[in-house]
Coordinates of C-alpha atoms and ligand atoms in Angstrom, one line a residue:
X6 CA 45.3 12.0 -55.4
X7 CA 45.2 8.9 -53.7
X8 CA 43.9 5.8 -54.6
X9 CA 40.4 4.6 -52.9
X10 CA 41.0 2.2 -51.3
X11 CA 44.0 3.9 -49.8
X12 CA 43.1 5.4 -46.3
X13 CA 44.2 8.8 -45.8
X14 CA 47.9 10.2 -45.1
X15 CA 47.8 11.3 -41.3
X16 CA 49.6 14.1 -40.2
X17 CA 49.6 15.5 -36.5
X18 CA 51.1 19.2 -35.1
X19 CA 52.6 18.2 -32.0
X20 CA 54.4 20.0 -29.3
X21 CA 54.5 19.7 -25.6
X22 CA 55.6 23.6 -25.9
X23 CA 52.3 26.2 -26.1
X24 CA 52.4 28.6 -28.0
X25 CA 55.0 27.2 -30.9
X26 CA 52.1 27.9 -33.9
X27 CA 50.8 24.3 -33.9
X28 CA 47.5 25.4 -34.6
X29 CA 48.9 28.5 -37.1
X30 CA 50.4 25.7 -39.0
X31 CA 47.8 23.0 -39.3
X32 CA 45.1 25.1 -40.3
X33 CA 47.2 27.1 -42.8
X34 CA 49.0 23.8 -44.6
X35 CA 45.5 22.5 -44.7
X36 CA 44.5 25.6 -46.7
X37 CA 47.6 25.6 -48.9
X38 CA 47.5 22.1 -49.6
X39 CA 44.0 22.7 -50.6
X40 CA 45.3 25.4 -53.0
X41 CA 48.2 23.2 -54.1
X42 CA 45.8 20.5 -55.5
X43 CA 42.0 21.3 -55.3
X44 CA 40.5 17.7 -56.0
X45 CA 42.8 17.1 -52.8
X46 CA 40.4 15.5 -50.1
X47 CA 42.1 17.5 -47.3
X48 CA 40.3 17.3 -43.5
X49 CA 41.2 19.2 -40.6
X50 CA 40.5 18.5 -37.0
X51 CA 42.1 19.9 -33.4
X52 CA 42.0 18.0 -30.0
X53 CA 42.7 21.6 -28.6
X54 CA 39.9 23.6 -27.1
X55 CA 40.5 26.8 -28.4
X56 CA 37.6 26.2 -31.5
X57 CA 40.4 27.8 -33.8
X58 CA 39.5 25.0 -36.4
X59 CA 36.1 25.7 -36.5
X60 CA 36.1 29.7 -36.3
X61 CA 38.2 29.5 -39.4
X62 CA 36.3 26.6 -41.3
X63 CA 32.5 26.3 -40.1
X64 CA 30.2 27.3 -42.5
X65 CA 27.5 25.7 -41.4
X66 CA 25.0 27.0 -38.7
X67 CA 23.9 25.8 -35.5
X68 CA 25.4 22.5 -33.6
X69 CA 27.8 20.6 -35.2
X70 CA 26.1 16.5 -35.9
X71 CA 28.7 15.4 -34.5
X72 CA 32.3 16.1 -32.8
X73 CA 36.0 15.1 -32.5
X74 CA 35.1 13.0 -29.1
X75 CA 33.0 10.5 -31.2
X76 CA 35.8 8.9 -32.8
X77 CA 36.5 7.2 -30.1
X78 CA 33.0 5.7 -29.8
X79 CA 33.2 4.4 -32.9
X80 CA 31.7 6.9 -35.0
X81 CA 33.1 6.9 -39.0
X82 CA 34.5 10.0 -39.5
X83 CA 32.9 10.5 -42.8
X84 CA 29.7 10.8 -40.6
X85 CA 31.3 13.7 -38.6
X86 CA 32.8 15.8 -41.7
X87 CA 31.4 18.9 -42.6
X88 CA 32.9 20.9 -45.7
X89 CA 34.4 23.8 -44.7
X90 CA 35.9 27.6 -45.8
X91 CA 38.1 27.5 -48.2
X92 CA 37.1 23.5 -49.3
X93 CA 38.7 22.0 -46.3
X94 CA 36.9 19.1 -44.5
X95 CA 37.0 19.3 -41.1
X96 CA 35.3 17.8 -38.1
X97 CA 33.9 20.1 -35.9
X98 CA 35.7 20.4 -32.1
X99 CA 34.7 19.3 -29.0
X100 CA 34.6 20.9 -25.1
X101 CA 33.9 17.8 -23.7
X102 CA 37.3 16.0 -24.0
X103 CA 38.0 16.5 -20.8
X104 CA 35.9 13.7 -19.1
X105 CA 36.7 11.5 -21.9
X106 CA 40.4 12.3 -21.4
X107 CA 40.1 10.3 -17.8
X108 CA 38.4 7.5 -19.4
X109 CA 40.4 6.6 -22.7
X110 CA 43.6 5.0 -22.2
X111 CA 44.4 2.9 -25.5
X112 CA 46.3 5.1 -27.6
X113 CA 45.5 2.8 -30.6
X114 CA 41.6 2.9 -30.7
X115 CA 41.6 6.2 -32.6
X116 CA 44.0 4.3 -35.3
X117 CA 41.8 1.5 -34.7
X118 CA 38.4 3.9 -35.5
X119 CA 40.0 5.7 -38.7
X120 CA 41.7 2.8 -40.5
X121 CA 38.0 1.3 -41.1
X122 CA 36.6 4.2 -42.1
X123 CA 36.3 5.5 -45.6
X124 CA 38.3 8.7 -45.6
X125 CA 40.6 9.7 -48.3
X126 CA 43.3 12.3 -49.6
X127 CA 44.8 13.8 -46.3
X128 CA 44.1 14.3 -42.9
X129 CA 45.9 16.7 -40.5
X130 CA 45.4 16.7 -36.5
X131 CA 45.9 19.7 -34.4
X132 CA 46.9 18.9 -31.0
X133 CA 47.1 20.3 -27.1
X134 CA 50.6 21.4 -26.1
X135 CA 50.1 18.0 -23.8
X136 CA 51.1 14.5 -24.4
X137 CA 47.5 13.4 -23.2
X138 CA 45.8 10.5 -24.4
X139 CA 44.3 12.5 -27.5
X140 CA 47.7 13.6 -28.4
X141 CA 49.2 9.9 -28.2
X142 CA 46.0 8.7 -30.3
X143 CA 47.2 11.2 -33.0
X144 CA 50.6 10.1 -32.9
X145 CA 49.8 6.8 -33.4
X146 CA 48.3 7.2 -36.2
X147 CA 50.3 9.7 -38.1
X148 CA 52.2 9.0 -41.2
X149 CA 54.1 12.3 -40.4
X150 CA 54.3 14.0 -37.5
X151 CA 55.6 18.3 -37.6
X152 CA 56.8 19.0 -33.9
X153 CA 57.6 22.6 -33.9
X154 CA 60.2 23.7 -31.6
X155 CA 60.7 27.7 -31.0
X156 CA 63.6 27.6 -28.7
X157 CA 65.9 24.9 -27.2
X158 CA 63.4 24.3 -23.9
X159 CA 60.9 23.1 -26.6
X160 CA 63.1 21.2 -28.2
X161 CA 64.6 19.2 -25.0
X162 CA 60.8 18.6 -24.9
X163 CA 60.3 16.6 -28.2
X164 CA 62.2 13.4 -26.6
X165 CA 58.6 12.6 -24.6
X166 CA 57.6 12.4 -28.2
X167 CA 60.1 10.2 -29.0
X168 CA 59.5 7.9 -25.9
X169 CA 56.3 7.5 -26.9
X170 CA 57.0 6.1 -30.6
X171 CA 59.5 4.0 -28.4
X172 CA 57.3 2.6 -26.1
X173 CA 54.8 1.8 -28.8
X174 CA 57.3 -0.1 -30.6
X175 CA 56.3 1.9 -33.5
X176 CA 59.0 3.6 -36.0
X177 CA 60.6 6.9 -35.3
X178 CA 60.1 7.6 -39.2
X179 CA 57.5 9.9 -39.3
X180 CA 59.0 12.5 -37.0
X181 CA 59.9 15.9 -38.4
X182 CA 61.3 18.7 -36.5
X183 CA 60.6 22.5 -37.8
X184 CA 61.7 25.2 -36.2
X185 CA 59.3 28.0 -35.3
X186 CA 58.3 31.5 -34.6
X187 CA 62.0 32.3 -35.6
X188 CA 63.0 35.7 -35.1
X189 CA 65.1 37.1 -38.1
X190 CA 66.8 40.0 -36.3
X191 CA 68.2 37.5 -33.9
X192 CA 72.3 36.8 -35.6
X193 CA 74.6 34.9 -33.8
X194 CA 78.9 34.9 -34.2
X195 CA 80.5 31.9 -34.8
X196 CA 78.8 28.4 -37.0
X197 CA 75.4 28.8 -36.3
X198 CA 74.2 32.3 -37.3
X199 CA 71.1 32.3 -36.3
X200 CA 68.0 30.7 -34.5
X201 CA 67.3 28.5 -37.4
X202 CA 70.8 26.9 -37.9
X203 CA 71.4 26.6 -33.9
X204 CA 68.0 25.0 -33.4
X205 CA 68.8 22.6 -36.5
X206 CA 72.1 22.0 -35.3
X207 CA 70.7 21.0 -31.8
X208 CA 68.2 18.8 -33.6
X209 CA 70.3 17.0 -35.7
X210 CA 73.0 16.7 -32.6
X211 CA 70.0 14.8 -30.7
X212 CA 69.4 12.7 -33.8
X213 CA 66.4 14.1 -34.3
X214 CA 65.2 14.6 -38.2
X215 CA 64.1 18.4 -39.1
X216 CA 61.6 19.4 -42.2
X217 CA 63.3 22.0 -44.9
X218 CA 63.2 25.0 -43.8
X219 CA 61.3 27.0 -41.2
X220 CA 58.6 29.4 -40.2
X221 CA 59.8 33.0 -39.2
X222 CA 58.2 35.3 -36.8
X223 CA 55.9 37.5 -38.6
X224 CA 53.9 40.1 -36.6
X225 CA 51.9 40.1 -40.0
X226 CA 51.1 36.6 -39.5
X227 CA 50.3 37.4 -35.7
X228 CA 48.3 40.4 -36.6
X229 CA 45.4 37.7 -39.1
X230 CA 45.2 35.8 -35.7
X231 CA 44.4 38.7 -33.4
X232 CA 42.6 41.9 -35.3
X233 CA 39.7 44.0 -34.0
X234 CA 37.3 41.4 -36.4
X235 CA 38.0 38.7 -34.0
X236 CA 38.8 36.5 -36.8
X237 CA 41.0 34.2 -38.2
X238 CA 42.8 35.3 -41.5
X239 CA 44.8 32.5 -43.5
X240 CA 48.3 33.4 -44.6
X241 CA 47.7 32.2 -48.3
X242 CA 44.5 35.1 -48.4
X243 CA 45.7 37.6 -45.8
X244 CA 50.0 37.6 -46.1
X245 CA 50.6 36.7 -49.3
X246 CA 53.7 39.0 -48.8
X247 CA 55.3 38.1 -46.0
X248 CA 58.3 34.7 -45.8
X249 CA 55.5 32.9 -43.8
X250 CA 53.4 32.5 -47.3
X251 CA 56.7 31.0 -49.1
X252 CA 57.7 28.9 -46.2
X253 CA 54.6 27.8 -46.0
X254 CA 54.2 26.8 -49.6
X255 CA 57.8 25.2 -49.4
X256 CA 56.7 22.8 -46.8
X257 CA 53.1 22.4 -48.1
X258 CA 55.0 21.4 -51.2
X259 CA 57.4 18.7 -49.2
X260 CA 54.4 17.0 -47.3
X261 CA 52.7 16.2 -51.0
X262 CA 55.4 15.3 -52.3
X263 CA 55.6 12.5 -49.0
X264 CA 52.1 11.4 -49.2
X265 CA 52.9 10.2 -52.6
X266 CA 55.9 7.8 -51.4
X267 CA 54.7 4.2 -52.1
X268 CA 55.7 3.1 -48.5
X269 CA 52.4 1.5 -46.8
X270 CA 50.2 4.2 -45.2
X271 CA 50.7 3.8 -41.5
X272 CA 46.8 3.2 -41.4
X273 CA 46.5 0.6 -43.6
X274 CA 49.9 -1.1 -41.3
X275 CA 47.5 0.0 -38.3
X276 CA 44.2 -2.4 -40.1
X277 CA 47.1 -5.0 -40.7
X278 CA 48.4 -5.6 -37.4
X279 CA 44.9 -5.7 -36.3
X280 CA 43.6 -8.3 -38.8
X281 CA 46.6 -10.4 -37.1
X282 CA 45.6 -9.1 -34.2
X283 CA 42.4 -11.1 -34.2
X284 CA 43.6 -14.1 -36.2
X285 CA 45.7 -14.6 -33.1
X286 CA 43.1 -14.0 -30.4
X287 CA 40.4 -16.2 -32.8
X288 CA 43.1 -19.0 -32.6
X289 CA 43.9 -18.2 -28.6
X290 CA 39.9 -18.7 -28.5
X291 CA 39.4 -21.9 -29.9
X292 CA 42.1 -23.6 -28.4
X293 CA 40.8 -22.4 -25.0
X294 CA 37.2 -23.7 -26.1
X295 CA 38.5 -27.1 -27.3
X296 CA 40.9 -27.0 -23.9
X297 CA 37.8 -27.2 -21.7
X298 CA 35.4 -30.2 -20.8
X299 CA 32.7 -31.0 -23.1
X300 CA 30.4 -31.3 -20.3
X301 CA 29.0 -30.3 -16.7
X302 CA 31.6 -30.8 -14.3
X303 CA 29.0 -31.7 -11.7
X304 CA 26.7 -33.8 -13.7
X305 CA 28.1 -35.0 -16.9
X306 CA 25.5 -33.6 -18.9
X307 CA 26.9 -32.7 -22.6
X308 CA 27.1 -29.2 -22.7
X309 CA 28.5 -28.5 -26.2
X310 CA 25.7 -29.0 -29.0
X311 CA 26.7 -28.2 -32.9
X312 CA 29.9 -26.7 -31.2
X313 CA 28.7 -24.4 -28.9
X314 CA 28.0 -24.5 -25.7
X315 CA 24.6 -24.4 -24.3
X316 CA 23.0 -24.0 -21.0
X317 CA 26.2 -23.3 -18.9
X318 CA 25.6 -21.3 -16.2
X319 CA 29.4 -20.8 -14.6
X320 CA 32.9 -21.2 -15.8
X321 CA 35.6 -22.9 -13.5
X322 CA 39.2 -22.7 -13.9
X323 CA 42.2 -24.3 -11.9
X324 CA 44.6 -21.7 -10.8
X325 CA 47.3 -23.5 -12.7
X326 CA 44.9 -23.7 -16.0
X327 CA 45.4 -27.5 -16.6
X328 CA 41.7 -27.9 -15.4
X329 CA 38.7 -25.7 -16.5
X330 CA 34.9 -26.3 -17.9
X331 CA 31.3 -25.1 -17.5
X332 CA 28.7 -26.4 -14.7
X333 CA 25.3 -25.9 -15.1
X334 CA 23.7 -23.5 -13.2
X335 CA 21.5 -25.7 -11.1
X336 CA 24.5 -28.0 -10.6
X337 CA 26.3 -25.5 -8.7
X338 CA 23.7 -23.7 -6.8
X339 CA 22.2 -26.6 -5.3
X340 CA 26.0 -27.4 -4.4
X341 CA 26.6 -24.4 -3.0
X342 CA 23.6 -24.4 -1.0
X343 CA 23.8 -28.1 0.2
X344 CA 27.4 -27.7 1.4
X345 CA 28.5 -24.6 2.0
X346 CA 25.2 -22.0 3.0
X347 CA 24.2 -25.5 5.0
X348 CA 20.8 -25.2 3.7
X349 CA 18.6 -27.9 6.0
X350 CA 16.5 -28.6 2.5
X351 CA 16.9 -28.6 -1.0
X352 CA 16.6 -25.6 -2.4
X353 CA 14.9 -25.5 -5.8
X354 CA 14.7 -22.7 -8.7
X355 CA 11.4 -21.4 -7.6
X356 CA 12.5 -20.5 -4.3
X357 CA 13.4 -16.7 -3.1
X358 CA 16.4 -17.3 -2.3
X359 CA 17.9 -19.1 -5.7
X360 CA 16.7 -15.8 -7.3
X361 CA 18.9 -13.4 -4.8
X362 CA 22.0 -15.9 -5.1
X363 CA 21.5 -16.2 -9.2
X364 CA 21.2 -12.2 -9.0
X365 CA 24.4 -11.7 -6.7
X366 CA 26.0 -14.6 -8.2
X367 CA 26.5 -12.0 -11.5
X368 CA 28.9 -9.9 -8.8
X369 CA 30.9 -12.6 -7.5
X370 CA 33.6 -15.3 -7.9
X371 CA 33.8 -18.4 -6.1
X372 CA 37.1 -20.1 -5.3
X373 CA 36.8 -24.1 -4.3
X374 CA 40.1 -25.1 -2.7
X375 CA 42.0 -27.4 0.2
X376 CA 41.8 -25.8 3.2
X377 CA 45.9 -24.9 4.5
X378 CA 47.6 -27.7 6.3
X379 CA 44.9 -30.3 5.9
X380 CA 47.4 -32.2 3.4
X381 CA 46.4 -36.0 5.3
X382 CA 44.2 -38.2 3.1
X383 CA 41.6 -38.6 6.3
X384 CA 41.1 -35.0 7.2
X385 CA 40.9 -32.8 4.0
X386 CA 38.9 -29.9 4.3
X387 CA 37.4 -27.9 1.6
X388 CA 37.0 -24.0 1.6
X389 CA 34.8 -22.2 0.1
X390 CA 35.1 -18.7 -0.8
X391 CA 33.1 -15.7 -1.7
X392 CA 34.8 -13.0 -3.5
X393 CA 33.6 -9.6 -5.2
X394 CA 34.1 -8.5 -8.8
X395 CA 37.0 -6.6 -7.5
X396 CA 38.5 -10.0 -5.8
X397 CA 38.3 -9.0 -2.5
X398 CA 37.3 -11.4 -0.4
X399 CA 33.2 -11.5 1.2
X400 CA 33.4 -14.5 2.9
X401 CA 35.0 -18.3 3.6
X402 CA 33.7 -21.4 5.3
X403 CA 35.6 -24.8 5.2
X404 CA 34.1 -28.3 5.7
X405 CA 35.0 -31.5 6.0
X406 CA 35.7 -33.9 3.6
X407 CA 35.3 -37.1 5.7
X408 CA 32.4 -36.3 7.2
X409 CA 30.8 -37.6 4.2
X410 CA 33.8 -39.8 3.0
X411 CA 32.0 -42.5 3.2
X412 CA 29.2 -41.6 0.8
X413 CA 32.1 -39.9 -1.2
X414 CA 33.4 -43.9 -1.8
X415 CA 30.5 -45.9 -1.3
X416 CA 27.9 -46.1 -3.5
X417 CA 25.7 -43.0 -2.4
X418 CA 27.8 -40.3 -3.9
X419 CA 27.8 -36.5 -3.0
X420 CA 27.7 -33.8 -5.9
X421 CA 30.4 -33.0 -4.7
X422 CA 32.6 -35.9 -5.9
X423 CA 32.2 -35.5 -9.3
X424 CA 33.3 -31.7 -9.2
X425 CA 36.0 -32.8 -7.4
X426 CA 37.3 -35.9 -9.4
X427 CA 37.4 -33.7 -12.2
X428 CA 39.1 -30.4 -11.1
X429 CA 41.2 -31.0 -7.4
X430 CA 41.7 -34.5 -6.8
X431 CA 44.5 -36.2 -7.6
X432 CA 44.3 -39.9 -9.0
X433 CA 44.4 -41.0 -5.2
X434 CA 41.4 -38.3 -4.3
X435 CA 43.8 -35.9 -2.4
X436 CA 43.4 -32.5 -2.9
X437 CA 45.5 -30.9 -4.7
X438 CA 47.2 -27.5 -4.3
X439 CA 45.5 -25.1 -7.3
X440 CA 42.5 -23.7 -6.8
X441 CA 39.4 -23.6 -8.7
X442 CA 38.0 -19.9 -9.8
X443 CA 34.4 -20.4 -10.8
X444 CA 32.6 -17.4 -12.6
X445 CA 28.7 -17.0 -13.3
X446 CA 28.6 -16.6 -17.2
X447 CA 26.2 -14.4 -19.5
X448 CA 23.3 -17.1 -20.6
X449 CA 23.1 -15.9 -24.1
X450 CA 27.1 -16.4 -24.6
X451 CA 29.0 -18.9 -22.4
X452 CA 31.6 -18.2 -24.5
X453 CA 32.0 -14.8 -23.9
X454 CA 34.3 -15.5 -20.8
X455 CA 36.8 -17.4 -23.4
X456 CA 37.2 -14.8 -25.5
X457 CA 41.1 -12.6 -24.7
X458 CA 39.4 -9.6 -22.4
X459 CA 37.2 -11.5 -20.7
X460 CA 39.8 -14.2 -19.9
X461 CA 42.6 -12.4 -19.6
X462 CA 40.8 -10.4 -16.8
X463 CA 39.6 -13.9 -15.1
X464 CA 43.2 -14.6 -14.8
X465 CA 44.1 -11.3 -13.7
X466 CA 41.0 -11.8 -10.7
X467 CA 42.8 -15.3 -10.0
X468 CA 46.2 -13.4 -9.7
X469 CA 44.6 -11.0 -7.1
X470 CA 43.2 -13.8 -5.1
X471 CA 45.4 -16.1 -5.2
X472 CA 47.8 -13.7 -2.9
X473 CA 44.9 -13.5 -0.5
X474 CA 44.5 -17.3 -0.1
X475 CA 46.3 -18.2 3.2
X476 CA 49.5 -21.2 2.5
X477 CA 48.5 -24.6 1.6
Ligands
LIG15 N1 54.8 32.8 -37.8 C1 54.2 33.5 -36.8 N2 54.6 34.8 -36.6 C2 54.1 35.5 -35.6 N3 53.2 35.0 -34.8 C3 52.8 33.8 -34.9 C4 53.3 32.9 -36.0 N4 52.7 31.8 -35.9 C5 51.8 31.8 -34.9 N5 51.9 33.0 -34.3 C6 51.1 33.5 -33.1 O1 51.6 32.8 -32.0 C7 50.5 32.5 -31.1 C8 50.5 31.0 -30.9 O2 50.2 30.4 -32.1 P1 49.3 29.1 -32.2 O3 48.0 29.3 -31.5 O4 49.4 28.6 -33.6 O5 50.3 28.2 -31.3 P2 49.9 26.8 -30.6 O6 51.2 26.0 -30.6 O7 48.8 26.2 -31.4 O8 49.4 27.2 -29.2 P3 48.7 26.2 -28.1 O9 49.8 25.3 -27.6 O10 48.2 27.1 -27.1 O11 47.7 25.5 -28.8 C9 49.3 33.1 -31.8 O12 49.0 34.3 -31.3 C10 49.7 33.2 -33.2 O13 49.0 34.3 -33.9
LIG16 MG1 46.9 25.4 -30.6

């Protein structure tokens, strides 16, 4: 039994073939591992939709707490297990993959979800005869993973599977071939004399690794799926005397014998990565948040207290990420306002309108940048731009820098100088070619827009946008 602290040995059925016995064989090797070793944690669960898994195992009554879909929304799977028929564990299935299936698309969160939890002994996935994203999820995490191939179209098949391990960057290791539904009255002339051997041989030609032995086809073992009960019989109870119940043994027998192999458990490499994982992105943080100027860009005021940031209200960022910093909120409305709405008089935080532009503000991005071919020192133009959270562009309007050029220099300063001096200027107060992206920011959290989603998706907007800006 395993140790603990050790999370559990994953092992998926997987097949882009129907039909191959994926399902025959998960839910019987969970049973004869069970029998093999009873203090054994063994679990069970299917991202199929045929309930096979829980007309064989449910004993309880009434809805399940909890199903197979919650995994991925962060539920332990100790809270979803039920103990089942025959002392298999499984967690109950779900029919409502199917709108999740269009939602998930990172293979690893499933990996992610099971290597904190606090499950131990073994765990086996049954899978769709699909490569969806519950399938991928499973192969991710598997320690081994039985493809069953009944025929050579089901074989050519298995190299998706492959690609997949491949463009994860994840080792090929755990993938075992088995042949199948093999038909014993089938006998060939020449080297390979039957299915078994020509299916092997085609395997091992396509460097693919097979499992000892097979699984015939047993109209026994077809008979304890389909019977006028309308249940579903286990070899090990129901055909004890057919080849199915020793091959089965035999490669219940091999798959122990692997879980006890002292190589890391591909869960615990899974909780590894990920520790580095967030050591990097902790490290990518912090030097972002020690990057950035310590105050408003408009007004100076310190904005970073005990070493975090208060009172920001927007983020700004050059498009060439040499510049970036928070303003405060009032800073850049009143900016906005005075220069680019043309407001005739101040507008101050009790008025309508700052509420409708704080509230729309959340949907937006601003970009502050030279207008095109306005390169000469006395006739630099600003634009102004309005963007949506999708970075399409709302609206633009440019002004005129030396219009008020000479409160710029002289002593009466705009608020717009400052922002300026700091972020597009050059030493000689030319504007400069990048752009600055500014972003309204959660009150509670400045911060939150440092952190690797948040920013990587700012510079993914700035990307977008940037190919919408005309020339400078
Ligand atoms: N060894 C066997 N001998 C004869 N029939 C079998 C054997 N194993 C499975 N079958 C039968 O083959 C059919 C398909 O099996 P199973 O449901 O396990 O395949 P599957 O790969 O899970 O299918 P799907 O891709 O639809 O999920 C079932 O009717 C089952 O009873
Ligand atoms: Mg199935």
């Amino acid at each position: 039994m395993s140790a603990p602290s050790e999370p559990p040995y994953v092992i998926t059925i997987s097949s882009e073939k129907g039909g191959v016995g994926k399902t025959t064989l998960a839910t019987n090797l969970a049973i004869y591992l069970k029998a093999m070793h009873e203090d054994l944690p063994v679990t069970l669960l299917s991202f199929d939709n045929h309930f096979s898994v829980d007309r064989m195992f449910r004993l309880a009554k009434g809805a399940p707490r909890g199903d197979v879909s919650q995994l991925f929304s962060g539920t332990p799977i100790e809270q979803l297990v039920e103990t089942g028929e025959y002392g298999v564990q499984i967690v109950p299935s779900s029919d409502q993959l199917a709108p999740l299936r269009r939602e998930l698309d990172n293979p690893q969160l499933l990996a992610n979800s099971l290597a904190a939890a606090k499950l131990e002994g073994i765990l086996i996935i049954d899978t769709r005869p699909d490569l969806d994203i519950f399938t991928q999820s499973a192969l991710f995490a598997s320690d081994r993973v039985i493809v069953p191939v009944k025929d050579a179209p089901s074989l050519e098949n298995c190299r998706h599977i492959y690609d997949f391990f491949d463009s994860q960057q994840i080792s090929r290791r755990p993938l075992r071939i088995l042949p199948c539904l093999i038909d014993g009255r089938i006998h060939y002339d020449g080297p390979f004399r039957d299915p078994y051997q020509l299916l092997k041989a085609y395997a091992i030609n396509r460097g693919y690794r097979c499992l000892e032995g097979y699984i015939a086809k047993s109209p026994k073992v077809e008979s304890l799926q389909t019977n006028p009960e309308g249940k579903i019989y286990p070899v090990l109870t129901h055909g004890r005397q057919t080849d199915v119940h020793i091959q089965l043994s035999h490669i219940a027998r091999q798959v122990y014998l692997d879980t006890l192999d002292k190589q890391q458990r591909r869960l615990d490499q899974v909780q590894t990565e990920q520790i580095t994982r967030n050591r990097s992105s902790q490290n990518a943080f912090e030097k972002r948040r020690q990057a950035i100027n310590r105050s408003c860009l408009v007004c100076d005021t310190p904005l970073v207290e005990n070493d975090q940031i208060g009172s920001a209200g927007y983020f700004a960022l050059g498009s060439d990420q040499q510049v970036g910093g928070y303003l405060e909120e009032e800073c850049f409305t009143r900016l906005v306002f005075r220069y680019f709405y043309g407001a005739k008089r101040a507008i101050e935080p009790t008025d309508p309108l700052w509420d409708l532009f704080r509230e729309s503000a959340h949907r937006s991005y601003f970009v502050l940048c030279r207008a095109p071919h306005t390169r000469n020192f006395y006739q630099q133009k600003l634009s102004f731009y309005r963007f949506d959270e999708g970075g399409l562009e709302v609206s633009h309007k440019t002004v005129e820098l030396h219009e008020f050029e000479k409160r710029l220099l002289g002593k009466e300063r705009s608020d717009l100088f400052p922002l300026l001096e700091r972020t597009l200027f050059d030493p000689e107060r030319k504007l400069l070619d990048r752009f600055l992206l500014v972003r309204k920011v959660s009150s509670d959290l400045p911060e939150e827009i440092l952190f690797d989603h948040n920013f990587d998706h700012h510079l993914k907007v700035m990307q977008k946008i940037s190919t919408q800006l005309p020339d400078l």
